[in-house]
Coordinates of C-alpha atoms in Angstrom, one line a residue:
Chain A
X1 CA 0.0 0.0 0.0
X2 CA 1.4 3.4 -0.9
X3 CA 1.9 5.6 2.1
X4 CA -0.9 8.2 2.5
X5 CA -0.2 11.8 2.9
X6 CA 1.0 13.0 6.3
X7 CA -1.8 12.5 8.9
X8 CA -0.1 14.3 11.8
X9 CA -3.2 16.6 12.2
X10 CA -5.6 13.6 12.3
X11 CA -6.5 11.6 15.4
X12 CA -6.1 7.9 15.4
X13 CA -8.6 6.1 13.2
X14 CA -11.5 4.1 14.8
X15 CA -11.2 1.3 12.3
X16 CA -7.7 -0.3 12.5
X17 CA -8.0 -3.4 10.3
X18 CA -7.6 -5.5 13.5
X19 CA -9.6 -8.4 12.1
X20 CA -9.1 -7.6 8.4
X21 CA -5.5 -7.5 7.5
X22 CA -5.0 -4.9 4.7
X23 CA -3.5 -6.5 1.6
X24 CA -3.0 -5.2 -2.0
X25 CA -5.1 -8.1 -3.3
X26 CA -7.9 -7.4 -0.7
X27 CA -7.9 -3.7 -1.7
X28 CA -8.1 -4.5 -5.4
X29 CA -10.9 -7.0 -4.8
X30 CA -12.8 -4.3 -2.8
X31 CA -12.2 -1.9 -5.6
X32 CA -13.7 -4.3 -8.2
X33 CA -16.7 -5.0 -6.0
X34 CA -17.3 -1.2 -5.4
X35 CA -17.7 -0.7 -9.1
X36 CA -19.5 -4.0 -10.0
X37 CA -23.3 -3.7 -10.4
X38 CA -23.4 -7.5 -9.5
X39 CA -24.2 -6.2 -6.0
X40 CA -27.6 -5.0 -7.1
X41 CA -30.9 -6.8 -7.9
X42 CA -30.8 -6.5 -11.6
X43 CA -27.1 -5.9 -12.2
X44 CA -27.7 -2.2 -13.0
X45 CA -26.4 -0.2 -9.9
X46 CA -22.9 -0.3 -8.3
X47 CA -21.6 1.6 -5.3
X48 CA -19.8 3.7 -7.9
X49 CA -23.1 4.6 -9.6
X50 CA -23.8 7.1 -6.8
X51 CA -20.4 7.6 -5.3
X52 CA -18.4 9.2 -8.1
X53 CA -14.7 9.8 -7.6
X54 CA -14.6 13.2 -9.4
X55 CA -17.3 14.4 -6.9
X56 CA -15.3 13.3 -3.8
X57 CA -17.4 10.0 -4.1
X58 CA -20.6 11.9 -3.7
X59 CA -23.4 12.1 -6.4
X60 CA -23.0 15.5 -8.2
X61 CA -26.2 17.2 -9.2
X62 CA -28.4 14.7 -7.5
X63 CA -30.2 16.0 -4.5
X64 CA -31.2 12.5 -3.3
X65 CA -29.9 9.0 -4.3
X66 CA -31.1 7.3 -7.5
X67 CA -31.4 3.5 -7.4
X68 CA -33.0 0.6 -9.3
X69 CA -35.2 1.8 -12.1
X70 CA -34.4 5.3 -11.4
X71 CA -36.3 5.2 -8.1
X72 CA -35.4 8.1 -5.7
X73 CA -34.2 7.6 -2.2
X74 CA -34.8 10.0 0.6
X75 CA -31.5 11.4 1.3
X76 CA -28.4 12.9 -0.3
X77 CA -25.6 10.5 -1.2
X78 CA -22.8 11.4 1.3
X79 CA -19.2 12.0 0.0
X80 CA -16.7 9.2 1.0
X81 CA -13.4 10.0 2.6
X82 CA -11.6 9.2 5.8
X83 CA -14.3 6.8 6.8
X84 CA -12.0 4.9 9.1
X85 CA -12.3 7.8 11.5
X86 CA -16.0 7.7 11.8
X87 CA -17.6 6.2 14.9
X88 CA -20.8 5.6 13.0
X89 CA -22.3 6.1 9.5
X90 CA -25.1 7.6 7.5
X91 CA -27.0 10.8 8.0
X92 CA -28.7 9.4 11.1
X93 CA -25.8 7.4 12.5
X94 CA -27.8 4.2 12.2
X95 CA -24.9 1.9 11.2
X96 CA -22.2 1.4 13.9
X97 CA -19.4 -0.3 12.1
X98 CA -17.4 0.4 8.8
X99 CA -17.8 -3.2 7.6
X100 CA -21.5 -2.9 7.7
X101 CA -21.9 0.2 5.7
X102 CA -22.4 -1.4 2.3
X103 CA -25.1 -3.7 3.7
X104 CA -27.6 -0.8 3.8
X105 CA -27.4 0.4 0.2
X106 CA -27.2 -3.3 -1.0
X107 CA -30.4 -4.2 0.6
X108 CA -32.3 -0.9 0.4
X109 CA -35.2 -1.4 -2.0
X110 CA -34.7 2.1 -3.4
X111 CA -31.0 1.7 -3.9
X112 CA -29.5 -1.7 -4.9
X113 CA -32.5 -3.5 -3.9
X114 CA -31.3 -7.0 -3.4
X115 CA -30.7 -9.4 -0.5
X116 CA -27.4 -10.6 0.8
X117 CA -27.9 -14.3 0.1
X118 CA -28.6 -13.6 -3.6
X119 CA -25.5 -11.5 -3.9
X120 CA -23.3 -14.2 -2.3
X121 CA -24.9 -16.8 -4.5
X122 CA -24.0 -14.7 -7.6
X123 CA -20.4 -14.1 -6.5
X124 CA -20.0 -17.8 -5.9
X125 CA -21.2 -18.6 -9.4
X126 CA -18.5 -16.4 -10.9
X127 CA -15.2 -18.3 -11.2
X128 CA -13.1 -15.1 -11.4
X129 CA -14.5 -13.9 -8.1
X130 CA -14.1 -17.3 -6.4
X131 CA -10.5 -17.3 -7.4
X132 CA -10.0 -13.7 -6.3
X133 CA -11.7 -14.1 -2.9
X134 CA -9.7 -17.4 -2.3
X135 CA -6.5 -15.5 -2.9
X136 CA -7.4 -12.9 -0.2
X137 CA -9.3 -14.9 2.3
X138 CA -8.1 -18.5 1.8
X139 CA -11.5 -20.0 2.1
X140 CA -13.4 -22.3 -0.3
X141 CA -16.6 -20.4 -0.6
X142 CA -17.4 -16.7 -0.5
X143 CA -19.5 -15.5 2.4
X144 CA -20.9 -12.0 3.3
X145 CA -18.1 -11.5 5.9
X146 CA -15.5 -11.7 3.1
X147 CA -17.6 -9.4 0.9
X148 CA -17.8 -6.8 3.6
X149 CA -14.1 -7.1 4.5
X150 CA -13.0 -6.6 1.0
X151 CA -15.2 -3.6 0.4
X152 CA -13.9 -2.2 3.7
X153 CA -10.3 -2.5 2.6
X154 CA -11.1 -0.3 -0.4
X155 CA -13.4 2.3 1.3
X156 CA -11.1 2.3 4.3
X157 CA -8.2 3.3 2.2
X158 CA -10.0 6.3 0.7
X159 CA -8.0 8.8 2.7
X160 CA -8.1 12.3 1.7
X161 CA -5.4 14.4 3.4
X162 CA -3.6 16.1 0.7
X163 CA -5.7 19.2 0.0
X164 CA -4.0 22.6 -0.2
X165 CA -5.2 23.0 3.5
X166 CA -3.3 19.9 4.5
X167 CA -0.2 21.0 2.7
X168 CA -0.5 24.4 4.5
X169 CA -0.8 22.7 7.9
X170 CA 2.1 20.6 7.1
X171 CA 4.4 23.6 6.5
X172 CA 3.8 24.7 2.9
X173 CA 3.0 28.3 3.6
X174 CA 2.1 29.2 0.1
X175 CA -0.4 26.4 -0.3
X176 CA -3.2 28.8 0.5
X177 CA -3.9 32.2 -1.1
X178 CA -4.1 35.3 1.1
X179 CA -7.9 35.2 0.8
X180 CA -8.0 31.5 1.8
X181 CA -5.8 32.3 4.9
X182 CA -8.4 35.0 5.8
X183 CA -11.1 32.4 5.2
X184 CA -9.4 29.9 7.5
X185 CA -9.5 32.5 10.2
X186 CA -13.1 33.1 9.8
X187 CA -13.7 29.4 9.6
X188 CA -11.9 28.8 12.8
X189 CA -13.9 31.5 14.6
X190 CA -17.4 30.6 13.2
X191 CA -17.5 27.1 11.8
X192 CA -14.8 24.9 13.5
X193 CA -16.7 23.8 16.6
X194 CA -18.8 21.4 14.4
X195 CA -16.6 21.1 11.4
X196 CA -13.4 20.4 13.4
X197 CA -10.4 21.0 11.3
X198 CA -8.5 17.9 10.4
X199 CA -11.5 15.7 9.6
X200 CA -13.7 18.8 9.3
X201 CA -16.4 17.1 11.5
X202 CA -16.8 16.5 15.1
X203 CA -19.0 13.4 14.3
X204 CA -21.9 14.8 16.2
X205 CA -25.6 15.0 15.2
X206 CA -27.2 18.4 15.2
X207 CA -30.3 20.3 14.1
X208 CA -28.9 23.1 12.0
X209 CA -32.2 24.9 11.6
X210 CA -33.2 23.7 8.1
X211 CA -36.9 23.4 9.1
X212 CA -39.1 24.2 12.0
X213 CA -40.7 20.7 11.9
X214 CA -39.3 17.3 10.7
X215 CA -42.3 15.1 9.7
X216 CA -40.6 14.2 6.4
X217 CA -37.4 12.9 8.1
X218 CA -37.0 12.6 11.8
X219 CA -33.2 12.3 11.5
X220 CA -31.4 10.8 14.4
X221 CA -34.6 10.2 16.3
X222 CA -35.4 7.3 13.9
X223 CA -32.4 5.6 15.4
X224 CA -32.5 6.6 19.0
X225 CA -36.2 7.1 19.5
X226 CA -35.3 10.0 21.8
X227 CA -37.4 13.1 21.2
X228 CA -34.3 15.2 21.9
X229 CA -32.8 13.8 18.6
X230 CA -35.7 15.0 16.4
X231 CA -34.4 16.8 13.3
X232 CA -30.7 16.1 14.1
X233 CA -28.5 14.9 11.3
X234 CA -24.8 14.1 11.1
X235 CA -22.3 17.0 10.8
X236 CA -20.8 16.0 7.5
X237 CA -17.0 16.3 6.7
X238 CA -16.2 19.3 4.5
X239 CA -13.4 17.5 2.7
X240 CA -13.9 17.9 -1.1
X241 CA -17.0 19.9 -0.3
X242 CA -16.6 22.3 -3.2
X243 CA -16.9 19.4 -5.7
X244 CA -19.6 17.3 -4.0
X245 CA -22.8 19.5 -4.3
X246 CA -25.7 19.4 -3.5
X247 CA -25.7 19.9 0.2
X248 CA -27.5 19.0 3.4
X249 CA -29.2 15.6 4.2
X250 CA -31.8 16.1 1.5
X251 CA -29.6 17.9 -1.0
X252 CA -31.7 21.1 -0.8
X253 CA -28.9 23.6 -1.5
X254 CA -27.1 23.5 -4.8
X255 CA -24.2 25.9 -4.0
X256 CA -22.0 26.6 -1.0
X257 CA -23.1 30.3 -1.2
X258 CA -26.7 29.1 -0.5
X259 CA -25.4 27.1 2.5
X260 CA -23.6 30.2 3.9
X261 CA -26.8 32.2 3.3
X262 CA -28.7 29.6 5.3
X263 CA -26.4 29.9 8.3
X264 CA -26.4 33.7 8.2
X265 CA -30.1 34.3 7.6
X266 CA -32.1 31.2 7.0
X267 CA -32.0 29.2 10.4
X268 CA -35.4 28.2 11.7
X269 CA -36.0 27.7 15.3
X270 CA -37.4 24.5 16.9
X271 CA -37.1 22.6 20.1
X272 CA -34.0 20.7 19.2
X273 CA -32.2 23.5 17.3
X274 CA -28.5 23.5 18.1
X275 CA -27.6 26.0 20.8
X276 CA -24.8 27.4 18.7
X277 CA -27.3 28.6 16.2
X278 CA -30.0 29.7 18.7
X279 CA -30.2 32.7 20.9
X280 CA -31.5 36.2 20.2
X281 CA -30.0 36.3 16.8
X282 CA -30.6 32.9 15.0
X283 CA -27.7 31.5 12.9
X284 CA -24.2 32.8 12.4
X285 CA -23.6 36.4 11.4
X286 CA -21.4 36.5 8.3
X287 CA -20.5 39.6 6.5
X288 CA -20.3 39.7 2.7
X289 CA -16.6 39.8 2.9
X290 CA -16.4 36.8 5.3
X291 CA -18.6 34.7 3.1
X292 CA -16.3 35.5 0.1
X293 CA -13.3 34.4 2.2
X294 CA -15.0 31.3 3.5
X295 CA -16.0 30.2 0.0
X296 CA -12.3 30.6 -1.0
X297 CA -11.2 28.6 2.0
X298 CA -13.6 25.8 1.3
X299 CA -12.0 25.4 -2.2
X300 CA -8.8 24.7 -0.3
X301 CA -10.4 21.4 1.0
X302 CA -10.5 20.0 -2.5
X303 CA -8.0 17.2 -2.6
X304 CA -7.1 16.9 -6.3
X305 CA -4.8 13.9 -5.7
X306 CA -7.7 12.0 -4.0
X307 CA -10.4 12.7 -6.7
X308 CA -8.0 11.8 -9.5
X309 CA -6.1 9.0 -7.8
X310 CA -6.0 6.0 -10.3
X311 CA -6.0 3.6 -7.3
X312 CA -9.6 4.5 -6.6
X313 CA -10.8 4.6 -10.2
X314 CA -13.3 2.3 -11.9
X315 CA -11.3 -0.8 -13.0
X316 CA -13.8 -2.0 -15.5
Chain B
X1 CA 3.6 -56.4 22.4
X2 CA 5.4 -53.3 21.7
X3 CA 2.3 -51.5 20.5
X4 CA 0.2 -52.7 23.4
X5 CA 2.7 -51.2 25.8
X6 CA 2.9 -47.9 23.9
X7 CA -0.8 -47.8 23.7
X8 CA -1.0 -47.7 27.5
X9 CA 2.1 -45.5 28.1
X10 CA 0.1 -42.3 28.7
X11 CA -2.2 -44.2 31.1
X12 CA 0.8 -45.7 32.9
X13 CA 2.4 -42.3 33.1
X14 CA -0.8 -40.7 34.5
X15 CA -1.2 -43.5 37.0
X16 CA 2.5 -43.2 37.9
X17 CA 2.2 -39.5 38.5
X18 CA -0.8 -40.0 40.6
X19 CA 1.1 -42.5 42.7
X20 CA 3.9 -40.0 43.2
X21 CA 1.5 -37.1 44.0
X22 CA -0.6 -39.1 46.4
X23 CA 2.0 -41.5 47.7
X24 CA 0.7 -40.9 51.2
X25 CA -2.8 -42.1 50.2
X26 CA -3.8 -45.7 50.0
X27 CA -5.8 -45.5 46.7
X28 CA -4.6 -43.3 43.9
X29 CA -7.3 -41.1 42.3
X30 CA -9.1 -42.7 39.3
X31 CA -8.2 -41.4 35.9
X32 CA -10.3 -38.3 35.1
X33 CA -13.2 -38.9 32.8
X34 CA -12.9 -37.4 29.3
X35 CA -14.9 -34.4 28.3
X36 CA -18.4 -35.1 27.0
X37 CA -21.3 -33.4 25.2
X38 CA -24.9 -32.2 25.9
X39 CA -27.6 -31.7 23.4
X40 CA -30.3 -29.1 23.7
X41 CA -33.5 -29.8 21.8
X42 CA -35.9 -26.9 21.1
X43 CA -39.5 -28.0 20.5
X44 CA -41.6 -25.0 19.4
X45 CA -45.2 -25.2 20.7
X46 CA -48.3 -23.0 21.0
X47 CA -49.8 -23.9 24.3
X48 CA -50.4 -27.6 24.1
X49 CA -50.1 -27.8 20.4
X50 CA -47.1 -28.3 18.2
X51 CA -46.2 -25.2 16.3
X52 CA -47.1 -25.7 12.6
X53 CA -46.3 -22.9 10.1
X54 CA -48.9 -21.3 7.9
X55 CA -51.7 -23.8 8.3
X56 CA -52.8 -23.8 12.0
X57 CA -55.1 -21.3 13.8
X58 CA -54.1 -20.5 17.4
X59 CA -55.4 -18.1 20.0
X60 CA -53.4 -15.8 22.3
X61 CA -54.3 -15.0 25.9
X62 CA -56.4 -12.1 24.8
X63 CA -58.5 -14.4 22.5
X64 CA -57.0 -13.1 19.3
X65 CA -56.8 -15.6 16.5
X66 CA -53.5 -16.0 14.6
X67 CA -51.3 -18.0 12.3
X68 CA -47.5 -18.2 12.3
X69 CA -45.5 -18.1 9.1
X70 CA -42.0 -17.7 10.6
X71 CA -40.5 -18.3 13.9
X72 CA -36.7 -17.8 14.5
X73 CA -34.6 -16.9 17.5
X74 CA -31.0 -16.7 18.6
X75 CA -29.7 -18.7 21.6
X76 CA -26.2 -17.6 22.7
X77 CA -23.5 -17.7 25.4
X78 CA -24.5 -21.1 26.8
X79 CA -23.1 -21.7 30.3
X80 CA -23.3 -25.0 32.2
X81 CA -23.0 -24.9 36.0
X82 CA -21.5 -27.8 38.0
X83 CA -22.8 -28.8 41.5
X84 CA -19.7 -27.2 43.0
X85 CA -20.5 -23.9 41.4
X86 CA -17.8 -24.0 38.7
X87 CA -19.0 -23.0 35.3
X88 CA -18.3 -24.1 31.7
X89 CA -18.8 -21.2 29.2
X90 CA -19.0 -22.4 25.7
X91 CA -16.7 -20.3 23.5
X92 CA -18.2 -18.8 20.2
X93 CA -21.7 -19.9 21.5
X94 CA -24.1 -18.6 18.8
X95 CA -27.1 -20.5 17.4
X96 CA -30.0 -19.6 15.2
X97 CA -33.1 -21.7 15.8
X98 CA -35.5 -21.7 12.9
X99 CA -38.8 -23.5 12.9
X100 CA -38.6 -24.1 9.2
X101 CA -35.2 -25.9 9.6
X102 CA -35.3 -29.1 11.7
X103 CA -31.6 -29.4 12.1
X104 CA -31.4 -25.9 13.7
X105 CA -33.5 -27.2 16.6
X106 CA -30.8 -29.4 18.0
X107 CA -27.8 -27.8 19.5
X108 CA -25.0 -30.1 20.6
X109 CA -22.4 -28.5 22.9
X110 CA -19.1 -30.5 22.7
X111 CA -15.9 -30.6 24.8
X112 CA -17.6 -30.0 28.1
X113 CA -15.4 -31.0 31.1
X114 CA -16.6 -34.1 32.7
X115 CA -18.7 -33.8 35.8
X116 CA -22.2 -33.4 37.3
X117 CA -24.1 -30.3 36.1
X118 CA -27.1 -28.8 37.7
X119 CA -27.6 -25.5 36.0
X120 CA -27.9 -24.1 32.5
X121 CA -27.9 -20.5 31.4
X122 CA -28.2 -18.9 28.0
X123 CA -29.1 -15.6 26.3
X124 CA -32.1 -15.2 24.2
X125 CA -30.6 -13.0 21.5
X126 CA -27.0 -11.8 20.9
X127 CA -24.7 -10.1 23.4
X128 CA -24.1 -6.3 22.9
X129 CA -20.5 -6.8 21.8
X130 CA -21.4 -8.8 18.8
X131 CA -24.0 -6.1 17.9
X132 CA -21.1 -3.7 17.4
X133 CA -18.4 -5.9 15.9
X134 CA -18.9 -5.6 12.2
X135 CA -19.3 -8.4 9.7
X136 CA -19.9 -11.8 11.4
X137 CA -20.3 -15.3 10.0
X138 CA -22.1 -18.6 10.7
X139 CA -25.2 -18.1 12.8
X140 CA -24.5 -14.4 12.9
X141 CA -24.2 -13.8 9.2
X142 CA -26.5 -11.0 8.2
X143 CA -27.5 -13.1 5.2
X144 CA -29.6 -15.1 7.7
X145 CA -32.0 -12.2 7.7
X146 CA -31.7 -11.5 11.4
X147 CA -29.8 -8.2 11.2
X148 CA -31.2 -4.7 10.8
X149 CA -29.4 -3.0 7.9
X150 CA -30.5 0.6 8.6
X151 CA -29.9 0.4 12.3
X152 CA -27.1 -1.9 13.1
X153 CA -28.2 -4.8 15.4
X154 CA -29.5 -8.2 15.5
X155 CA -33.1 -9.3 15.6
X156 CA -33.2 -11.6 18.6
X157 CA -36.6 -13.2 18.1
X158 CA -38.5 -13.0 14.9
X159 CA -42.2 -14.1 14.6
X160 CA -44.3 -13.3 11.6
X161 CA -47.8 -14.3 10.7
X162 CA -51.4 -13.1 10.3
X163 CA -54.2 -12.2 12.6
X164 CA -57.8 -11.0 11.8
X165 CA -57.4 -8.8 14.9
X166 CA -54.4 -7.0 13.5
X167 CA -55.2 -3.6 11.9
X168 CA -53.4 -4.5 8.7
X169 CA -53.9 -8.3 9.0
X170 CA -50.2 -9.0 9.6
X171 CA -48.1 -9.9 12.5
X172 CA -44.5 -8.6 12.5
X173 CA -42.7 -9.2 15.7
X174 CA -39.0 -8.4 15.2
X175 CA -37.7 -8.2 18.7
X176 CA -34.2 -6.7 19.2
X177 CA -32.2 -3.8 20.5
X178 CA -29.2 -3.9 22.7
X179 CA -29.0 -0.4 24.1
X180 CA -30.7 1.4 26.9
X181 CA -33.5 2.3 27.4
X182 CA -34.8 -0.4 25.0
X183 CA -32.4 -3.3 25.6
X184 CA -34.1 -6.6 24.8
X185 CA -31.1 -8.9 25.5
X186 CA -32.5 -11.4 28.1
X187 CA -30.4 -14.1 29.9
X188 CA -32.3 -16.9 31.4
X189 CA -31.6 -20.0 33.6
X190 CA -34.5 -22.5 33.0
X191 CA -34.8 -25.0 35.8
X192 CA -33.6 -28.5 35.1
X193 CA -36.3 -29.6 37.6
X194 CA -33.7 -31.2 39.9
X195 CA -32.1 -33.5 37.2
X196 CA -28.4 -33.6 37.1
X197 CA -26.6 -33.8 33.8
X198 CA -23.9 -36.4 34.0
X199 CA -21.3 -35.3 31.5
X200 CA -18.4 -37.6 30.3
X201 CA -17.0 -39.0 27.2
X202 CA -19.4 -41.6 25.7
X203 CA -22.6 -40.2 27.2
X204 CA -24.9 -37.6 25.6
X205 CA -27.5 -36.2 27.9
X206 CA -30.3 -34.4 26.0
X207 CA -32.3 -31.4 27.5
X208 CA -35.6 -31.2 25.8
X209 CA -37.1 -27.7 25.8
X210 CA -40.6 -26.7 25.1
X211 CA -40.6 -23.2 23.6
X212 CA -44.2 -21.8 24.0
X213 CA -45.0 -19.1 21.4
X214 CA -47.9 -18.0 23.5
X215 CA -45.5 -16.7 26.2
X216 CA -44.4 -13.9 23.7
X217 CA -47.9 -12.4 24.1
X218 CA -48.7 -13.1 27.8
X219 CA -47.0 -12.7 31.2
X220 CA -46.0 -9.3 32.4
X221 CA -47.8 -7.7 29.4
X222 CA -50.9 -9.1 27.7
X223 CA -50.4 -8.3 24.0
X224 CA -53.6 -7.4 22.0
X225 CA -53.0 -7.7 18.3
X226 CA -55.4 -4.9 17.7
X227 CA -53.1 -2.6 19.6
X228 CA -49.8 -4.1 18.8
X229 CA -49.1 -6.2 15.7
X230 CA -45.9 -4.7 14.4
X231 CA -42.7 -4.0 16.4
X232 CA -39.1 -3.7 15.3
X233 CA -37.2 -2.8 18.3
X234 CA -38.1 0.0 20.7
X235 CA -40.5 0.1 23.8
X236 CA -43.0 -2.4 22.4
X237 CA -40.2 -4.9 21.7
X238 CA -39.1 -4.5 25.3
X239 CA -42.8 -5.4 26.4
X240 CA -42.5 -8.6 24.4
X241 CA -39.0 -9.5 25.6
X242 CA -40.2 -9.1 29.2
X243 CA -42.8 -11.8 28.3
X244 CA -40.6 -14.2 26.5
X245 CA -38.1 -14.7 29.4
X246 CA -40.7 -17.4 30.3
X247 CA -40.9 -18.9 26.9
X248 CA -38.4 -21.7 27.5
X249 CA -39.2 -24.6 29.9
X250 CA -37.3 -27.8 30.3
X251 CA -39.9 -30.6 29.5
X252 CA -37.7 -33.6 30.2
X253 CA -34.1 -34.7 30.1
X254 CA -32.7 -37.9 28.6
X255 CA -29.7 -39.0 30.6

């Protein structure tokens, strides 16, 4: 495995490959599976159908996910990067382990719409896969654990840590423009509590004032059943944010300018609104100048190496 | 004769060591018995009747009529207790009992240290650790359809069927959840009714359970299908789990 960019400014990852030793063959098998529509009911949808590398593995221009027969899901396809650092997954945090992330889209009727037994049967009928799995896991037949472990080796290695921001933090003072450096200061003052620099998320679930009621999507409450979690969604990482529009759990904003406008003037109050956005003046006051600087800074989170890295590209 | 001698060499060695160890005693201890096995048999019933999928009408304590199309549950972390209080905890102890699969209703626990056992403990469901440990295999493989994909965690007991009293006609009892306040993991120690299990090589005691489906819907909480016909975790699942702690009774034991 090639060494990733310096990760000095990252904490230790949650997922350490303890029971899933990372190998070149395992990573390559995971990559093939990620791009193979064999994982869907009618062999039409792969993970890569919605997680496009050029968009930071998000689904550019689609507010919510598109699955089998062009059915629409209910939420925006999240960008993928640095997943080994996540304690939980999805907008509502319903999945508690990296290895089980692919299980949700594979079995969701609106996404890949199949069941696991069927996928495993299809893989076992494919001599190429049988050989490849055997090479990695040294077992006679493929099972779901092997499928998940292989996929995890691929998505776990999707580390994005070489954006201009990272180069700047690691000592390259001219990696950011003057305007971006100003933007970083604004960001640290007004955004960094939730979007903690490094991973650019604090992994919390918050109600950021998109609506005053949440009948359409209860958010985190679906998982915890706690009224205090109504309308709370994951704080997403901002890595590659400039290339992975649209934004929010339902993809309602098409531009980052709209997102900043929301935080400045659009926050709606409700019982679970995050305290950081509440108070006598709702939201986060941002001047025109500050918004310009922030937008410039957010561009500095685009990791060109990551979104063009041939290691992560479609092998088919 | 060489091979006869070599065949008994280990025994001679053990006997000799015993002699040395207990040289002050008159009789050396007998050679310890080899480990043995115990079989648990799960016989799913509805009251006095055998459970039969899809074709039988039953009545719950509330008088609601119902049919069962699927009945599956996890048995895990089996522990056998000796008379002297020592325990044998079976490693990797996970089983999925499925009414539609006869083989799954027999669980044989092997390599149990020889001795006299008077207690049996197991978990209905799956311990919390395995609910947060990623991709599993065997009985715990999510391909068995006992794992929630959108909210990680195992379904511990799954009963599906139909009832005219249910508002939508269906019964969907997917009981699970391993976190407070709606933790449905239940560990039970059904009485062996005073019978002692003699475990040693060559013997195979069988513990025959009756698993009464009606006890999902009666006990601490009488379940009326008009009010509750669908639960997938959460408070209502806890109400069912508080009932089914009494679902397993030892009917008889074959020595």
